[in-house]
């Protein structure tokens, strides 16, 4: 058995997935430390890749998307030294993402946002609104023609909650979860309600506004680390898809590698006939 390695380098976490046949077989996380050395990255990745090898066999190839540029070469070097695989890198001119970017300055678009949109377009009917709840909450829209139409970037739920706890003198750090009551009866419940129901209401409101601008009701996909906390509190119908970004990376990898393999096979066939 063999697997494809998909890596999402985010601002808070690095998600490392093993995929086969379009299915996420396993996914593990590392904390993001931008100043980590090559030795430290290699040691952490080595433990994960050893577990993948034991469960799923050899790594046949892989792809990485990163919003932390200083970590990208260290991760690529580590994977090459540990597995012999040269990762495809989102953002390289040779990588075909298979998605039209209908925005100003497409070269500045985050690779994670592109991968989310590719994954959603491959799995669901469009138009689409993808809400990725990470360090930042990104809203990504795929229009009725299947183009990436743009979106929004909002301070992340956990980022906002931590800022509230740390910068308000009379507020203390509390667990981020839905409280028993919408109308909070103590400071902890008030903070929790404001954050959970506030973000759910924001998403509902943005769905209405995006629908008006698109003149169509989009299918809404929630993903990212905090999506599961919010999805049941939205009044609009939304779909939770935990590994949407990894599916997008796998789709991009497949679309780039399979044509190359077919081309190599054709050349070999021509040589054998000659």
PDB file of C-alpha atoms in Angstrom:
ATOM      1  CA  UNK A   1       0.000   0.000   0.000  1.00  0.00           C
ATOM      2  CA  UNK A   2       1.150   3.543  -0.738  1.00  0.00           C
ATOM      3  CA  UNK A   3      -0.104   6.966   0.225  1.00  0.00           C
ATOM      4  CA  UNK A   4       0.107  10.633  -0.821  1.00  0.00           C
ATOM      5  CA  UNK A   5       1.425  13.116   1.744  1.00  0.00           C
ATOM      6  CA  UNK A   6      -0.529  16.388   2.016  1.00  0.00           C
ATOM      7  CA  UNK A   7       0.753  19.159   4.294  1.00  0.00           C
ATOM      8  CA  UNK A   8      -0.990  22.387   5.292  1.00  0.00           C
ATOM      9  CA  UNK A   9       1.312  24.850   7.071  1.00  0.00           C
ATOM     10  CA  UNK A  10      -0.925  27.302   8.940  1.00  0.00           C
ATOM     11  CA  UNK A  11      -0.130  30.121  11.330  1.00  0.00           C
ATOM     12  CA  UNK A  12      -1.019  28.074  14.423  1.00  0.00           C
ATOM     13  CA  UNK A  13      -0.792  24.438  13.303  1.00  0.00           C
ATOM     14  CA  UNK A  14       0.775  22.257  10.648  1.00  0.00           C
ATOM     15  CA  UNK A  15      -1.597  19.508   9.507  1.00  0.00           C
ATOM     16  CA  UNK A  16       0.045  16.443   7.954  1.00  0.00           C
ATOM     17  CA  UNK A  17      -2.268  14.043   6.165  1.00  0.00           C
ATOM     18  CA  UNK A  18      -1.907  10.628   4.545  1.00  0.00           C
ATOM     19  CA  UNK A  19      -4.337  10.145   1.639  1.00  0.00           C
ATOM     20  CA  UNK A  20      -5.154   7.245  -0.622  1.00  0.00           C
ATOM     21  CA  UNK A  21      -7.848   7.003  -3.264  1.00  0.00           C
ATOM     22  CA  UNK A  22      -9.075  10.491  -2.408  1.00  0.00           C
ATOM     23  CA  UNK A  23      -9.681   9.532   1.226  1.00  0.00           C
ATOM     24  CA  UNK A  24      -7.941  10.919   4.314  1.00  0.00           C
ATOM     25  CA  UNK A  25      -6.466   7.841   5.961  1.00  0.00           C
ATOM     26  CA  UNK A  26      -4.919   9.764   8.838  1.00  0.00           C
ATOM     27  CA  UNK A  27      -4.085  13.336   9.842  1.00  0.00           C
ATOM     28  CA  UNK A  28      -1.795  14.615  12.570  1.00  0.00           C
ATOM     29  CA  UNK A  29      -0.916  18.078  13.831  1.00  0.00           C
ATOM     30  CA  UNK A  30       2.212  19.918  14.884  1.00  0.00           C
ATOM     31  CA  UNK A  31       2.356  23.369  16.461  1.00  0.00           C
ATOM     32  CA  UNK A  32       3.687  26.009  14.079  1.00  0.00           C
ATOM     33  CA  UNK A  33       7.021  27.461  15.216  1.00  0.00           C
ATOM     34  CA  UNK A  34       8.320  29.734  12.418  1.00  0.00           C
ATOM     35  CA  UNK A  35      11.830  29.869  13.880  1.00  0.00           C
ATOM     36  CA  UNK A  36      12.176  26.085  14.339  1.00  0.00           C
ATOM     37  CA  UNK A  37      15.402  24.649  12.966  1.00  0.00           C
ATOM     38  CA  UNK A  38      15.647  22.074  10.204  1.00  0.00           C
ATOM     39  CA  UNK A  39      16.731  19.524  12.814  1.00  0.00           C
ATOM     40  CA  UNK A  40      13.631  20.217  14.946  1.00  0.00           C
ATOM     41  CA  UNK A  41      11.262  20.062  11.971  1.00  0.00           C
ATOM     42  CA  UNK A  42      12.841  16.846  10.728  1.00  0.00           C
ATOM     43  CA  UNK A  43      12.557  15.204  14.153  1.00  0.00           C
ATOM     44  CA  UNK A  44       8.863  16.092  14.533  1.00  0.00           C
ATOM     45  CA  UNK A  45       7.986  15.102  10.970  1.00  0.00           C
ATOM     46  CA  UNK A  46      10.024  11.927  11.302  1.00  0.00           C
ATOM     47  CA  UNK A  47       7.806  10.616  14.097  1.00  0.00           C
ATOM     48  CA  UNK A  48       4.663  11.260  12.058  1.00  0.00           C
ATOM     49  CA  UNK A  49       6.061   9.797   8.843  1.00  0.00           C
ATOM     50  CA  UNK A  50       7.254   6.698  10.708  1.00  0.00           C
ATOM     51  CA  UNK A  51       3.675   6.169  11.931  1.00  0.00           C
ATOM     52  CA  UNK A  52       2.308   6.671   8.423  1.00  0.00           C
ATOM     53  CA  UNK A  53       4.825   4.215   6.967  1.00  0.00           C
ATOM     54  CA  UNK A  54       3.925   1.552   9.519  1.00  0.00           C
ATOM     55  CA  UNK A  55       0.200   1.925   8.810  1.00  0.00           C
ATOM     56  CA  UNK A  56       0.026   2.806   5.110  1.00  0.00           C
ATOM     57  CA  UNK A  57       3.297   1.814   3.464  1.00  0.00           C
ATOM     58  CA  UNK A  58       5.595   4.040   1.437  1.00  0.00           C
ATOM     59  CA  UNK A  59       4.953   7.650   0.481  1.00  0.00           C
ATOM     60  CA  UNK A  60       4.542   7.917  -3.302  1.00  0.00           C
ATOM     61  CA  UNK A  61       4.504  11.708  -3.506  1.00  0.00           C
ATOM     62  CA  UNK A  62       3.173  14.793  -1.826  1.00  0.00           C
ATOM     63  CA  UNK A  63       2.243  18.461  -1.855  1.00  0.00           C
ATOM     64  CA  UNK A  64       2.518  21.348   0.595  1.00  0.00           C
ATOM     65  CA  UNK A  65       0.585  24.590   1.027  1.00  0.00           C
ATOM     66  CA  UNK A  66       2.103  27.122   3.387  1.00  0.00           C
ATOM     67  CA  UNK A  67       1.275  30.565   4.753  1.00  0.00           C
ATOM     68  CA  UNK A  68       4.560  30.572   6.718  1.00  0.00           C
ATOM     69  CA  UNK A  69       7.215  30.968   3.981  1.00  0.00           C
ATOM     70  CA  UNK A  70      10.231  30.514   6.265  1.00  0.00           C
ATOM     71  CA  UNK A  71       9.077  26.991   7.158  1.00  0.00           C
ATOM     72  CA  UNK A  72       8.396  25.764   3.612  1.00  0.00           C
ATOM     73  CA  UNK A  73      11.990  24.920   2.588  1.00  0.00           C
ATOM     74  CA  UNK A  74      12.658  23.207   5.938  1.00  0.00           C
ATOM     75  CA  UNK A  75       9.580  21.017   5.544  1.00  0.00           C
ATOM     76  CA  UNK A  76      10.417  20.160   1.917  1.00  0.00           C
ATOM     77  CA  UNK A  77      14.018  19.309   2.829  1.00  0.00           C
ATOM     78  CA  UNK A  78      12.890  17.191   5.795  1.00  0.00           C
ATOM     79  CA  UNK A  79      10.399  15.217   3.698  1.00  0.00           C
ATOM     80  CA  UNK A  80      12.985  14.671   0.953  1.00  0.00           C
ATOM     81  CA  UNK A  81      15.568  13.412   3.435  1.00  0.00           C
ATOM     82  CA  UNK A  82      13.067  11.203   5.274  1.00  0.00           C
ATOM     83  CA  UNK A  83      11.180   9.715   2.310  1.00  0.00           C
ATOM     84  CA  UNK A  84      13.042  10.595  -0.878  1.00  0.00           C
ATOM     85  CA  UNK A  85       9.928  12.452  -2.078  1.00  0.00           C
ATOM     86  CA  UNK A  86      10.152  15.912  -3.627  1.00  0.00           C
ATOM     87  CA  UNK A  87       7.019  17.780  -2.563  1.00  0.00           C
ATOM     88  CA  UNK A  88       5.007  19.839  -5.019  1.00  0.00           C
ATOM     89  CA  UNK A  89       4.766  23.371  -3.635  1.00  0.00           C
ATOM     90  CA  UNK A  90       1.661  25.497  -3.948  1.00  0.00           C
ATOM     91  CA  UNK A  91       2.704  28.768  -5.535  1.00  0.00           C
ATOM     92  CA  UNK A  92       5.290  27.291  -7.879  1.00  0.00           C
ATOM     93  CA  UNK A  93       4.735  28.408 -11.468  1.00  0.00           C
ATOM     94  CA  UNK A  94       4.813  24.773 -12.633  1.00  0.00           C
ATOM     95  CA  UNK A  95       1.905  23.716 -10.381  1.00  0.00           C
ATOM     96  CA  UNK A  96      -1.470  23.885 -12.119  1.00  0.00           C
ATOM     97  CA  UNK A  97      -4.193  24.577  -9.534  1.00  0.00           C
ATOM     98  CA  UNK A  98      -7.038  23.977 -12.009  1.00  0.00           C
ATOM     99  CA  UNK A  99      -8.992  27.002 -10.763  1.00  0.00           C
ATOM    100  CA  UNK A 100      -9.590  30.386 -12.382  1.00  0.00           C
ATOM    101  CA  UNK A 101      -8.775  33.177  -9.921  1.00  0.00           C
ATOM    102  CA  UNK A 102     -11.168  36.024 -10.728  1.00  0.00           C
ATOM    103  CA  UNK A 103      -9.508  38.497  -8.337  1.00  0.00           C
ATOM    104  CA  UNK A 104      -7.012  41.345  -8.360  1.00  0.00           C
ATOM    105  CA  UNK A 105      -3.419  40.261  -7.695  1.00  0.00           C
ATOM    106  CA  UNK A 106      -4.029  36.484  -7.736  1.00  0.00           C
ATOM    107  CA  UNK A 107      -0.362  35.940  -6.862  1.00  0.00           C
ATOM    108  CA  UNK A 108      -1.087  37.342  -3.384  1.00  0.00           C
ATOM    109  CA  UNK A 109      -3.901  34.919  -2.648  1.00  0.00           C
ATOM    110  CA  UNK A 110      -3.199  32.554   0.259  1.00  0.00           C
ATOM    111  CA  UNK A 111      -2.454  28.992  -0.794  1.00  0.00           C
ATOM    112  CA  UNK A 112      -4.770  27.700   1.933  1.00  0.00           C
ATOM    113  CA  UNK A 113      -7.676  29.676   0.465  1.00  0.00           C
ATOM    114  CA  UNK A 114      -6.980  28.283  -2.996  1.00  0.00           C
ATOM    115  CA  UNK A 115      -6.800  24.711  -1.690  1.00  0.00           C
ATOM    116  CA  UNK A 116     -10.085  25.174   0.193  1.00  0.00           C
ATOM    117  CA  UNK A 117     -11.784  26.389  -2.979  1.00  0.00           C
ATOM    118  CA  UNK A 118     -10.347  23.573  -5.109  1.00  0.00           C
ATOM    119  CA  UNK A 119     -11.444  20.979  -2.560  1.00  0.00           C
ATOM    120  CA  UNK A 120     -14.959  22.419  -2.330  1.00  0.00           C
ATOM    121  CA  UNK A 121     -15.338  22.721  -6.106  1.00  0.00           C
ATOM    122  CA  UNK A 122     -14.246  19.088  -6.540  1.00  0.00           C
ATOM    123  CA  UNK A 123     -16.788  17.809  -3.970  1.00  0.00           C
ATOM    124  CA  UNK A 124     -19.822  20.095  -4.154  1.00  0.00           C
ATOM    125  CA  UNK A 125     -22.034  21.920  -6.643  1.00  0.00           C
ATOM    126  CA  UNK A 126     -21.312  25.638  -6.960  1.00  0.00           C
ATOM    127  CA  UNK A 127     -21.799  28.509  -6.248  1.00  0.00           C
ATOM    128  CA  UNK A 128     -20.005  27.948  -2.980  1.00  0.00           C
ATOM    129  CA  UNK A 129     -19.137  29.864   0.158  1.00  0.00           C
ATOM    130  CA  UNK A 130     -16.306  28.285   2.130  1.00  0.00           C
ATOM    131  CA  UNK A 131     -15.754  29.399   5.735  1.00  0.00           C
ATOM    132  CA  UNK A 132     -12.360  28.299   7.081  1.00  0.00           C
ATOM    133  CA  UNK A 133     -12.124  28.903  10.822  1.00  0.00           C
ATOM    134  CA  UNK A 134      -8.461  28.970  11.733  1.00  0.00           C
ATOM    135  CA  UNK A 135      -6.159  31.664  13.155  1.00  0.00           C
ATOM    136  CA  UNK A 136      -8.053  33.914  10.776  1.00  0.00           C
ATOM    137  CA  UNK A 137     -11.552  33.148   9.546  1.00  0.00           C
ATOM    138  CA  UNK A 138     -11.507  33.289   5.760  1.00  0.00           C
ATOM    139  CA  UNK A 139     -14.575  33.432   3.562  1.00  0.00           C
ATOM    140  CA  UNK A 140     -13.925  32.145   0.048  1.00  0.00           C
ATOM    141  CA  UNK A 141     -16.504  32.302  -2.735  1.00  0.00           C
ATOM    142  CA  UNK A 142     -16.689  30.174  -5.866  1.00  0.00           C
ATOM    143  CA  UNK A 143     -19.202  31.662  -8.303  1.00  0.00           C
ATOM    144  CA  UNK A 144     -21.723  29.934 -10.567  1.00  0.00           C
ATOM    145  CA  UNK A 145     -19.083  29.615 -13.290  1.00  0.00           C
ATOM    146  CA  UNK A 146     -16.712  27.777 -10.955  1.00  0.00           C
ATOM    147  CA  UNK A 147     -14.288  30.701 -10.590  1.00  0.00           C
ATOM    148  CA  UNK A 148     -12.694  31.855  -7.351  1.00  0.00           C
ATOM    149  CA  UNK A 149     -14.536  35.153  -6.972  1.00  0.00           C
ATOM    150  CA  UNK A 150     -12.902  36.518  -3.804  1.00  0.00           C
ATOM    151  CA  UNK A 151     -14.055  36.677  -0.216  1.00  0.00           C
ATOM    152  CA  UNK A 152     -13.264  38.110   3.215  1.00  0.00           C
ATOM    153  CA  UNK A 153     -10.655  37.779   5.963  1.00  0.00           C
ATOM    154  CA  UNK A 154     -11.847  38.159   9.556  1.00  0.00           C
ATOM    155  CA  UNK A 155      -9.978  37.830  12.878  1.00  0.00           C
ATOM    156  CA  UNK A 156     -10.226  34.204  13.931  1.00  0.00           C
ATOM    157  CA  UNK A 157     -12.600  33.115  16.656  1.00  0.00           C
ATOM    158  CA  UNK A 158      -9.875  31.839  18.996  1.00  0.00           C
ATOM    159  CA  UNK A 159      -7.665  34.825  18.149  1.00  0.00           C
ATOM    160  CA  UNK A 160     -10.470  37.212  19.109  1.00  0.00           C
ATOM    161  CA  UNK A 161     -11.347  35.261  22.242  1.00  0.00           C
ATOM    162  CA  UNK A 162      -7.734  35.202  23.438  1.00  0.00           C
ATOM    163  CA  UNK A 163      -7.418  38.940  22.798  1.00  0.00           C
ATOM    164  CA  UNK A 164     -10.573  39.569  24.836  1.00  0.00           C
ATOM    165  CA  UNK A 165      -9.259  37.489  27.758  1.00  0.00           C
ATOM    166  CA  UNK A 166      -5.788  39.020  27.738  1.00  0.00           C
ATOM    167  CA  UNK A 167      -6.576  42.698  27.145  1.00  0.00           C
ATOM    168  CA  UNK A 168      -9.644  43.258  29.312  1.00  0.00           C
ATOM    169  CA  UNK A 169      -8.482  43.758  32.892  1.00  0.00           C
ATOM    170  CA  UNK A 170     -11.592  42.354  34.558  1.00  0.00           C
ATOM    171  CA  UNK A 171     -12.001  39.326  32.265  1.00  0.00           C
ATOM    172  CA  UNK A 172     -10.222  36.052  32.853  1.00  0.00           C
ATOM    173  CA  UNK A 173      -9.365  33.171  30.552  1.00  0.00           C
ATOM    174  CA  UNK A 174     -12.303  30.772  30.167  1.00  0.00           C
ATOM    175  CA  UNK A 175     -12.963  27.698  27.996  1.00  0.00           C
ATOM    176  CA  UNK A 176     -14.147  28.464  24.466  1.00  0.00           C
ATOM    177  CA  UNK A 177     -17.403  26.524  24.165  1.00  0.00           C
ATOM    178  CA  UNK A 178     -21.146  27.097  23.768  1.00  0.00           C
ATOM    179  CA  UNK A 179     -22.762  28.050  27.096  1.00  0.00           C
ATOM    180  CA  UNK A 180     -26.037  26.623  28.376  1.00  0.00           C
ATOM    181  CA  UNK A 181     -27.818  29.950  27.886  1.00  0.00           C
ATOM    182  CA  UNK A 182     -27.805  32.429  25.018  1.00  0.00           C
ATOM    183  CA  UNK A 183     -28.304  35.237  27.521  1.00  0.00           C
ATOM    184  CA  UNK A 184     -25.340  34.726  29.790  1.00  0.00           C
ATOM    185  CA  UNK A 185     -25.974  34.684  33.528  1.00  0.00           C
ATOM    186  CA  UNK A 186     -22.372  35.260  34.563  1.00  0.00           C
ATOM    187  CA  UNK A 187     -19.203  36.681  33.017  1.00  0.00           C
ATOM    188  CA  UNK A 188     -17.997  33.310  31.701  1.00  0.00           C
ATOM    189  CA  UNK A 189     -21.320  32.563  29.979  1.00  0.00           C
ATOM    190  CA  UNK A 190     -21.476  36.080  28.565  1.00  0.00           C
ATOM    191  CA  UNK A 191     -18.045  35.729  26.991  1.00  0.00           C
ATOM    192  CA  UNK A 192     -18.796  32.264  25.617  1.00  0.00           C
ATOM    193  CA  UNK A 193     -22.187  33.265  24.254  1.00  0.00           C
ATOM    194  CA  UNK A 194     -20.852  36.408  22.644  1.00  0.00           C
ATOM    195  CA  UNK A 195     -18.158  34.487  20.850  1.00  0.00           C
ATOM    196  CA  UNK A 196     -20.042  31.322  19.795  1.00  0.00           C
ATOM    197  CA  UNK A 197     -23.424  32.837  18.937  1.00  0.00           C
ATOM    198  CA  UNK A 198     -21.795  36.032  17.720  1.00  0.00           C
ATOM    199  CA  UNK A 199     -19.683  34.146  15.160  1.00  0.00           C
ATOM    200  CA  UNK A 200     -22.589  31.916  14.143  1.00  0.00           C
ATOM    201  CA  UNK A 201     -24.753  35.009  13.597  1.00  0.00           C
ATOM    202  CA  UNK A 202     -21.968  36.695  11.648  1.00  0.00           C
ATOM    203  CA  UNK A 203     -21.740  33.691   9.328  1.00  0.00           C
ATOM    204  CA  UNK A 204     -25.519  33.630   8.880  1.00  0.00           C
ATOM    205  CA  UNK A 205     -25.502  37.337   8.056  1.00  0.00           C
ATOM    206  CA  UNK A 206     -22.650  36.977   5.570  1.00  0.00           C
ATOM    207  CA  UNK A 207     -24.461  34.096   3.854  1.00  0.00           C
ATOM    208  CA  UNK A 208     -27.399  36.468   3.278  1.00  0.00           C
ATOM    209  CA  UNK A 209     -25.155  39.208   1.926  1.00  0.00           C
ATOM    210  CA  UNK A 210     -23.122  36.889  -0.328  1.00  0.00           C
ATOM    211  CA  UNK A 211     -26.381  35.451  -1.683  1.00  0.00           C
ATOM    212  CA  UNK A 212     -27.550  38.961  -2.589  1.00  0.00           C
ATOM    213  CA  UNK A 213     -24.307  39.817  -4.364  1.00  0.00           C
ATOM    214  CA  UNK A 214     -24.170  36.504  -6.235  1.00  0.00           C
ATOM    215  CA  UNK A 215     -27.912  36.631  -6.946  1.00  0.00           C
ATOM    216  CA  UNK A 216     -27.858  32.949  -6.002  1.00  0.00           C
ATOM    217  CA  UNK A 217     -27.851  30.968  -2.756  1.00  0.00           C
ATOM    218  CA  UNK A 218     -24.444  29.339  -2.301  1.00  0.00           C
ATOM    219  CA  UNK A 219     -23.785  25.962  -0.763  1.00  0.00           C
ATOM    220  CA  UNK A 220     -21.961  26.782   2.496  1.00  0.00           C
ATOM    221  CA  UNK A 221     -19.051  24.669   3.736  1.00  0.00           C
ATOM    222  CA  UNK A 222     -17.494  25.166   7.182  1.00  0.00           C
ATOM    223  CA  UNK A 223     -14.007  23.840   7.788  1.00  0.00           C
ATOM    224  CA  UNK A 224     -11.037  24.479  10.049  1.00  0.00           C
ATOM    225  CA  UNK A 225     -10.334  23.699  13.668  1.00  0.00           C
ATOM    226  CA  UNK A 226     -13.332  25.520  15.170  1.00  0.00           C
ATOM    227  CA  UNK A 227     -15.975  24.669  12.558  1.00  0.00           C
ATOM    228  CA  UNK A 228     -17.457  21.867  14.682  1.00  0.00           C
ATOM    229  CA  UNK A 229     -18.124  24.341  17.498  1.00  0.00           C
ATOM    230  CA  UNK A 230     -20.146  26.666  15.263  1.00  0.00           C
ATOM    231  CA  UNK A 231     -21.922  24.511  12.685  1.00  0.00           C
ATOM    232  CA  UNK A 232     -24.866  23.473  14.874  1.00  0.00           C
ATOM    233  CA  UNK A 233     -25.530  27.093  15.907  1.00  0.00           C
ATOM    234  CA  UNK A 234     -25.949  28.493  12.388  1.00  0.00           C
ATOM    235  CA  UNK A 235     -29.547  29.068  11.274  1.00  0.00           C
ATOM    236  CA  UNK A 236     -28.671  28.550   7.622  1.00  0.00           C
ATOM    237  CA  UNK A 237     -27.967  25.057   6.348  1.00  0.00           C
ATOM    238  CA  UNK A 238     -24.211  24.528   6.389  1.00  0.00           C
ATOM    239  CA  UNK A 239     -21.981  21.512   5.804  1.00  0.00           C
ATOM    240  CA  UNK A 240     -19.042  20.665   8.076  1.00  0.00           C
ATOM    241  CA  UNK A 241     -16.031  19.287   6.201  1.00  0.00           C
ATOM    242  CA  UNK A 242     -13.056  18.861   8.516  1.00  0.00           C
ATOM    243  CA  UNK A 243     -10.463  17.930   5.896  1.00  0.00           C
ATOM    244  CA  UNK A 244     -11.601  20.101   2.980  1.00  0.00           C
ATOM    245  CA  UNK A 245      -8.189  21.722   2.539  1.00  0.00           C
ATOM    246  CA  UNK A 246      -6.414  18.355   2.459  1.00  0.00           C
ATOM    247  CA  UNK A 247      -8.853  17.155  -0.215  1.00  0.00           C
ATOM    248  CA  UNK A 248      -8.038  20.274  -2.215  1.00  0.00           C
ATOM    249  CA  UNK A 249      -4.310  19.600  -1.985  1.00  0.00           C
ATOM    250  CA  UNK A 250      -4.826  15.977  -3.012  1.00  0.00           C
ATOM    251  CA  UNK A 251      -6.909  17.086  -6.002  1.00  0.00           C
ATOM    252  CA  UNK A 252      -4.200  19.528  -7.112  1.00  0.00           C
ATOM    253  CA  UNK A 253      -1.510  16.873  -6.633  1.00  0.00           C
ATOM    254  CA  UNK A 254      -3.448  14.339  -8.703  1.00  0.00           C
ATOM    255  CA  UNK A 255      -4.137  16.825 -11.492  1.00  0.00           C
ATOM    256  CA  UNK A 256      -0.441  17.616 -11.741  1.00  0.00           C
ATOM    257  CA  UNK A 257       1.096  14.173 -11.286  1.00  0.00           C
ATOM    258  CA  UNK A 258      -1.239  12.011 -13.396  1.00  0.00           C
ATOM    259  CA  UNK A 259      -0.674  13.974 -16.660  1.00  0.00           C
ATOM    260  CA  UNK A 260       3.090  13.733 -16.063  1.00  0.00           C
ATOM    261  CA  UNK A 261       2.861   9.989 -15.457  1.00  0.00           C
ATOM    262  CA  UNK A 262       0.728   9.536 -18.575  1.00  0.00           C
ATOM    263  CA  UNK A 263       3.252  11.529 -20.604  1.00  0.00           C
ATOM    264  CA  UNK A 264       6.138   9.408 -19.310  1.00  0.00           C
ATOM    265  CA  UNK A 265       4.188   6.228 -20.051  1.00  0.00           C
ATOM    266  CA  UNK A 266       3.485   7.410 -23.594  1.00  0.00           C
ATOM    267  CA  UNK A 267       7.187   8.146 -24.160  1.00  0.00           C
ATOM    268  CA  UNK A 268       8.154   4.713 -22.851  1.00  0.00           C
ATOM    269  CA  UNK A 269       5.580   3.072 -25.132  1.00  0.00           C
ATOM    270  CA  UNK A 270       6.966   4.951 -28.142  1.00  0.00           C
ATOM    271  CA  UNK A 271      10.488   3.837 -27.288  1.00  0.00           C
ATOM    272  CA  UNK A 272       9.432   0.205 -26.853  1.00  0.00           C
ATOM    273  CA  UNK A 273       7.674   0.273 -30.237  1.00  0.00           C
ATOM    274  CA  UNK A 274      10.729   1.808 -31.857  1.00  0.00           C
TER     275      UNK A 274
END
